[in-house]
GROMACS .gro file of C-alpha atoms in nm:
model
  273
    1MET     CA    1  -4.220  19.014 -14.539
    2SER     CA    2  -4.464  18.887 -14.271
    3ASN     CA    3  -4.730  19.120 -14.129
    4ALA     CA    4  -4.570  19.105 -13.782
    5ARG     CA    5  -4.228  19.196 -13.918
    6TYR     CA    6  -4.375  19.474 -14.129
    7PHE     CA    7  -4.552  19.615 -13.824
    8VAL     CA    8  -4.232  19.610 -13.618
    9MET     CA    9  -4.032  19.775 -13.895
   10LYS     CA   10  -4.299  20.042 -13.939
   11LYS     CA   11  -4.296  20.122 -13.567
   12LEU     CA   12  -3.917  20.132 -13.563
   13SER     CA   13  -3.895  20.370 -13.856
   14THR     CA   14  -4.160  20.594 -13.701
   15PHE     CA   15  -3.972  20.597 -13.372
   16LEU     CA   16  -3.639  20.682 -13.538
   17LEU     CA   17  -3.801  20.964 -13.728
   18ALA     CA   18  -3.949  21.094 -13.404
   19MET     CA   19  -3.603  21.095 -13.246
   20VAL     CA   20  -3.467  21.303 -13.532
   21LEU     CA   21  -3.747  21.556 -13.497
   22LEU     CA   22  -3.708  21.604 -13.122
   23THR     CA   23  -3.497  21.915 -13.172
   24SER     CA   24  -3.762  22.091 -13.376
   25CYS     CA   25  -4.000  22.308 -13.173
   26THR     CA   26  -4.209  22.386 -13.478
   27GLN     CA   27  -4.241  22.016 -13.553
   28TYR     CA   28  -4.360  21.956 -13.197
   29ALA     CA   29  -4.630  22.220 -13.241
   30LYS     CA   30  -4.740  22.054 -13.564
   31VAL     CA   31  -4.748  21.711 -13.405
   32GLN     CA   32  -4.971  21.839 -13.125
   33LYS     CA   33  -5.233  21.924 -13.387
   34SER     CA   34  -5.185  21.600 -13.577
   35MET     CA   35  -5.449  21.327 -13.589
   36ASP     CA   36  -5.183  21.059 -13.642
   37TYR     CA   37  -5.197  20.911 -13.294
   38ASP     CA   38  -4.945  20.636 -13.365
   39TYR     CA   39  -4.690  20.895 -13.460
   40LYS     CA   40  -4.776  21.117 -13.162
   41TYR     CA   41  -4.731  20.816 -12.936
   42GLU     CA   42  -4.388  20.735 -13.078
   43LEU     CA   43  -4.282  21.096 -13.047
   44ALA     CA   44  -4.404  21.095 -12.688
   45LYS     CA   45  -4.184  20.792 -12.618
   46ALA     CA   46  -3.891  20.969 -12.778
   47TYR     CA   47  -3.943  21.274 -12.558
   48TYR     CA   48  -3.975  21.048 -12.257
   49MET     CA   49  -3.644  20.875 -12.331
   50GLU     CA   50  -3.479  21.214 -12.369
   51GLY     CA   51  -3.610  21.327 -12.030
   52GLU     CA   52  -3.844  21.584 -12.184
   53TYR     CA   53  -4.131  21.487 -11.957
   54SER     CA   54  -4.348  21.794 -12.009
   55GLN     CA   55  -4.366  21.741 -12.386
   56ALA     CA   56  -4.406  21.366 -12.342
   57SER     CA   57  -4.694  21.404 -12.095
   58SER     CA   58  -4.873  21.653 -12.319
   59LEU     CA   59  -4.864  21.413 -12.614
   60LEU     CA   60  -4.955  21.112 -12.401
   61GLU     CA   61  -5.258  21.296 -12.264
   62ASP     CA   62  -5.371  21.346 -12.624
   63VAL     CA   63  -5.332  20.984 -12.731
   64LEU     CA   64  -5.435  20.805 -12.411
   65ALA     CA   65  -5.799  20.760 -12.507
   66PHE     CA   66  -5.706  20.635 -12.853
   67MET     CA   67  -5.466  20.374 -12.710
   68LYS     CA   68  -5.743  20.191 -12.525
   69GLY     CA   69  -5.784  19.839 -12.651
   70THR     CA   70  -5.442  19.840 -12.819
   71ILE     CA   71  -5.122  19.669 -12.713
   72PHE     CA   72  -4.982  20.012 -12.623
   73ALA     CA   73  -5.256  20.108 -12.377
   74GLU     CA   74  -5.077  19.983 -12.065
   75GLU     CA   75  -4.744  20.130 -12.161
   76SER     CA   76  -4.891  20.471 -12.244
   77LEU     CA   77  -5.071  20.499 -11.910
   78TYR     CA   78  -4.770  20.386 -11.709
   79MET     CA   79  -4.538  20.617 -11.904
   80LEU     CA   80  -4.772  20.911 -11.841
   81SER     CA   81  -4.766  20.831 -11.468
   82MET     CA   82  -4.387  20.831 -11.473
   83CYS     CA   83  -4.381  21.164 -11.658
   84TYR     CA   84  -4.566  21.333 -11.373
   85TYR     CA   85  -4.352  21.153 -11.117
   86ASN     CA   86  -4.033  21.277 -11.283
   87MET     CA   87  -4.179  21.628 -11.301
   88LYS     CA   88  -4.232  21.602 -10.921
   89ASP     CA   89  -4.608  21.639 -10.954
   90TYR     CA   90  -4.649  21.354 -10.709
   91VAL     CA   91  -5.023  21.385 -10.646
   92THR     CA   92  -5.107  21.362 -11.017
   93ALA     CA   93  -4.853  21.082 -11.062
   94SER     CA   94  -5.014  20.881 -10.782
   95GLN     CA   95  -5.357  20.933 -10.940
   96TYR     CA   96  -5.237  20.795 -11.274
   97PHE     CA   97  -5.054  20.505 -11.111
   98THR     CA   98  -5.376  20.423 -10.927
   99THR     CA   99  -5.572  20.440 -11.252
  100TYR     CA  100  -5.319  20.203 -11.404
  101PHE     CA  101  -5.334  19.927 -11.142
  102ASN     CA  102  -5.712  19.956 -11.114
  103THR     CA  103  -5.745  19.926 -11.492
  104TYR     CA  104  -5.481  19.652 -11.524
  105PRO     CA  105  -5.483  19.455 -11.196
  106LYS     CA  106  -5.264  19.190 -11.360
  107GLY     CA  107  -5.074  19.420 -11.590
  108VAL     CA  108  -4.705  19.420 -11.672
  109TYR     CA  109  -4.639  19.718 -11.444
  110THR     CA  110  -4.900  19.656 -11.173
  111GLU     CA  111  -4.657  19.580 -10.889
  112LEU     CA  112  -4.433  19.871 -10.980
  113ALA     CA  113  -4.731  20.105 -11.026
  114ARG     CA  114  -4.860  20.027 -10.676
  115PHE     CA  115  -4.516  20.087 -10.531
  116MET     CA  116  -4.463  20.409 -10.727
  117SER     CA  117  -4.806  20.537 -10.623
  118ALA     CA  118  -4.708  20.486 -10.258
  119LYS     CA  119  -4.365  20.640 -10.314
  120ALA     CA  120  -4.515  20.944 -10.486
  121LEU     CA  121  -4.744  21.007 -10.189
  122TYR     CA  122  -4.450  20.952  -9.953
  123LEU     CA  123  -4.249  21.219 -10.138
  124ASP     CA  124  -4.545  21.458 -10.119
  125THR     CA  125  -4.580  21.442  -9.739
  126PRO     CA  126  -4.530  21.774  -9.556
  127ASP     CA  127  -4.318  21.897  -9.269
  128PRO     CA  128  -4.425  21.743  -8.932
  129ARG     CA  129  -4.543  22.086  -8.815
  130LEU     CA  130  -4.813  22.090  -9.084
  131ASP     CA  131  -5.133  21.892  -9.134
  132GLN     CA  132  -5.049  21.523  -9.171
  133SER     CA  133  -5.357  21.392  -9.353
  134SER     CA  134  -5.147  21.324  -9.665
  135THR     CA  135  -4.897  21.134  -9.448
  136VAL     CA  136  -5.178  20.907  -9.327
  137ARG     CA  137  -5.283  20.850  -9.688
  138ALA     CA  138  -4.925  20.760  -9.786
  139ILE     CA  139  -4.902  20.515  -9.494
  140ASN     CA  140  -5.224  20.346  -9.605
  141GLU     CA  141  -5.097  20.320  -9.963
  142ILE     CA  142  -4.769  20.160  -9.850
  143GLN     CA  143  -4.951  19.913  -9.627
  144VAL     CA  144  -5.181  19.812  -9.913
  145PHE     CA  145  -4.878  19.759 -10.138
  146THR     CA  146  -4.709  19.527  -9.887
  147GLU     CA  147  -5.034  19.333  -9.847
  148TYR     CA  148  -5.069  19.282 -10.222
  149PHE     CA  149  -4.701  19.202 -10.275
  150PRO     CA  150  -4.559  19.060  -9.948
  151TYR     CA  151  -4.252  18.918 -10.126
  152SER     CA  152  -4.181  19.213 -10.353
  153GLU     CA  153  -3.823  19.325 -10.407
  154TYR     CA  154  -3.951  19.675 -10.319
  155LYS     CA  155  -4.082  19.571  -9.977
  156PRO     CA  156  -3.764  19.666  -9.780
  157LEU     CA  157  -3.777  20.017  -9.926
  158ALA     CA  158  -4.152  20.033  -9.863
  159ASN     CA  159  -4.092  19.943  -9.497
  160GLU     CA  160  -3.825  20.212  -9.466
  161MET     CA  161  -4.070  20.470  -9.598
  162LEU     CA  162  -4.337  20.340  -9.361
  163TYR     CA  163  -4.112  20.374  -9.054
  164GLU     CA  164  -4.012  20.725  -9.156
  165LEU     CA  165  -4.373  20.831  -9.202
  166HIS     CA  166  -4.465  20.684  -8.864
  167ASP     CA  167  -4.184  20.886  -8.708
  168ARG     CA  168  -4.320  21.195  -8.881
  169LEU     CA  169  -4.658  21.140  -8.716
  170VAL     CA  170  -4.488  21.075  -8.383
  171GLU     CA  171  -4.286  21.394  -8.416
  172LYS     CA  172  -4.609  21.589  -8.459
  173GLU     CA  173  -4.749  21.423  -8.145
  174TYR     CA  174  -4.426  21.498  -7.960
  175ARG     CA  175  -4.449  21.864  -8.057
  176SER     CA  176  -4.809  21.872  -7.934
  177ALA     CA  177  -4.716  21.706  -7.605
  178LYS     CA  178  -4.422  21.945  -7.560
  179LEU     CA  179  -4.655  22.241  -7.620
  180TYR     CA  180  -4.890  22.115  -7.350
  181TYR     CA  181  -4.595  22.078  -7.114
  182ASP     CA  182  -4.475  22.432  -7.184
  183LEU     CA  183  -4.824  22.568  -7.113
  184GLY     CA  184  -4.817  22.406  -6.769
  185ASN     CA  185  -5.119  22.499  -6.559
  186TYR     CA  186  -5.217  22.790  -6.780
  187MET     CA  187  -5.595  22.775  -6.818
  188GLY     CA  188  -5.615  22.416  -6.698
  189ASN     CA  189  -5.400  22.111  -6.627
  190ASN     CA  190  -5.195  22.093  -6.947
  191TYR     CA  191  -4.950  21.851  -6.783
  192ARG     CA  192  -5.219  21.584  -6.791
  193ALA     CA  193  -5.283  21.655  -7.159
  194CYS     CA  194  -4.907  21.627  -7.220
  195ILE     CA  195  -4.895  21.286  -7.050
  196ILE     CA  196  -5.197  21.152  -7.239
  197THR     CA  197  -5.067  21.275  -7.577
  198ALA     CA  198  -4.719  21.133  -7.522
  199GLN     CA  199  -4.846  20.798  -7.392
  200ASN     CA  200  -5.085  20.760  -7.685
  201ALA     CA  201  -4.795  20.814  -7.923
  202LEU     CA  202  -4.588  20.553  -7.738
  203ASN     CA  203  -4.873  20.303  -7.752
  204ASP     CA  204  -4.947  20.363  -8.120
  205TYR     CA  205  -4.582  20.363  -8.232
  206PRO     CA  206  -4.384  20.157  -7.978
  207TYR     CA  207  -4.071  20.136  -8.196
  208THR     CA  208  -4.040  20.505  -8.275
  209LYS     CA  209  -3.698  20.668  -8.262
  210LEU     CA  210  -3.853  20.933  -8.034
  211ARG     CA  211  -3.947  20.681  -7.767
  212GLU     CA  212  -3.682  20.804  -7.522
  213GLU     CA  213  -3.784  21.169  -7.566
  214LEU     CA  214  -4.153  21.091  -7.524
  215SER     CA  215  -4.091  20.875  -7.216
  216PHE     CA  216  -3.882  21.144  -7.050
  217LEU     CA  217  -4.145  21.406  -7.131
  218VAL     CA  218  -4.401  21.194  -6.944
  219LEU     CA  219  -4.165  21.180  -6.645
  220ARG     CA  220  -4.109  21.557  -6.648
  221ALA     CA  221  -4.482  21.622  -6.680
  222ARG     CA  222  -4.565  21.395  -6.385
  223TYR     CA  223  -4.301  21.566  -6.170
  224SER     CA  224  -4.412  21.917  -6.269
  225MET     CA  225  -4.776  21.826  -6.209
  226ALA     CA  226  -4.687  21.703  -5.860
  227ARG     CA  227  -4.478  22.010  -5.779
  228GLU     CA  228  -4.758  22.247  -5.880
  229SER     CA  229  -5.041  22.043  -5.726
  230VAL     CA  230  -5.269  22.136  -5.442
  231GLN     CA  231  -5.153  21.990  -5.110
  232ASP     CA  232  -5.398  21.696  -5.088
  233LYS     CA  233  -5.290  21.558  -5.432
  234MET     CA  234  -4.920  21.632  -5.410
  235ILE     CA  235  -4.793  21.316  -5.238
  236ASP     CA  236  -4.976  21.076  -5.469
  237ARG     CA  237  -4.848  21.263  -5.774
  238TYR     CA  238  -4.489  21.258  -5.650
  239ARG     CA  239  -4.527  20.882  -5.609
  240ASP     CA  240  -4.648  20.864  -5.970
  241ALA     CA  241  -4.338  21.056  -6.073
  242ILE     CA  242  -4.115  20.811  -5.882
  243ASP     CA  243  -4.287  20.513  -6.049
  244GLU     CA  244  -4.236  20.681  -6.387
  245TYR     CA  245  -3.870  20.737  -6.303
  246HIS     CA  246  -3.812  20.366  -6.236
  247ALA     CA  247  -3.984  20.271  -6.561
  248PHE     CA  248  -3.774  20.523  -6.752
  249LYS     CA  249  -3.447  20.415  -6.589
  250ASN     CA  250  -3.517  20.048  -6.657
  251GLU     CA  251  -3.575  20.113  -7.026
  252PHE     CA  252  -3.309  20.381  -7.079
  253PRO     CA  253  -3.034  20.326  -6.821
  254GLU     CA  254  -2.780  20.515  -7.034
  255SER     CA  255  -3.017  20.794  -7.134
  256LYS     CA  256  -2.886  21.141  -7.211
  257PHE     CA  257  -3.163  21.263  -6.979
  258MET     CA  258  -3.059  21.048  -6.683
  259LYS     CA  259  -2.892  21.331  -6.491
  260GLU     CA  260  -3.215  21.532  -6.490
  261ALA     CA  261  -3.419  21.216  -6.427
  262ASP     CA  262  -3.209  21.137  -6.117
  263LYS     CA  263  -3.268  21.489  -5.985
  264ILE     CA  264  -3.643  21.448  -6.038
  265TYR     CA  265  -3.625  21.123  -5.840
  266ARG     CA  266  -3.431  21.279  -5.550
  267ASP     CA  267  -3.656  21.583  -5.531
  268SER     CA  268  -3.967  21.364  -5.542
  269GLN     CA  269  -3.838  21.150  -5.254
  270LYS     CA  270  -3.758  21.459  -5.047
  271ALA     CA  271  -4.104  21.600  -5.112
  272ILE     CA  272  -4.267  21.279  -4.988
  273LYS     CA  273  -4.051  21.265  -4.676
   0.00000   0.00000   0.00000
């Protein structure tokens, strides 16, 4: 028997034995203390295939350092990353995926590891009402992935995640702008802050699904600012509201807000006359 065939047969027999022992909790405890890292690695793979990611990750953590320089080093690191991903520990998963593609920039799983790192961060992003620093990090990771692999089969999904994360940032800006609008002239001109916040969001994310809502909020803010202005600024601000109305109507002629927009236009004209 050749050395290569003997090696393959040895690994196969070890793996089959590991599969048999999966049901034994006492055996798992013994293996954790074992110094036979080849066997621990095969048992880790067996746990992984059975979906027992907690046990698999624990064993892989033990053997990872001893796999360096072997033909199993890449696989062990990638498998450990996937364990944490499947356990929904997305931050740790992304860290291990990042370690993988930095260690093996031309590895077997490099493209997939970069994508999975971005996806893990995407899945970890919070509700739009909360701090969005992790959303920004996820966006950066997705953009880096598409730069490295512009023709990847995962690019369409990466773009979908990117658009969704952009909309999440826009929603936070919309909520901020709406809060400024609701505050009105309380302790300052919050209508102006509403307009600036909404317009910045429109400029930064021109294709957002909230474009109509943001545009109408700008119109409402301009009208409300004019209506509550001092006399010497009122006419100019009503004219700004009318200009905003025309821009809104041109872009969203069938808008669900058009009835209110038309009323703003009529009232603004009356105020000027």
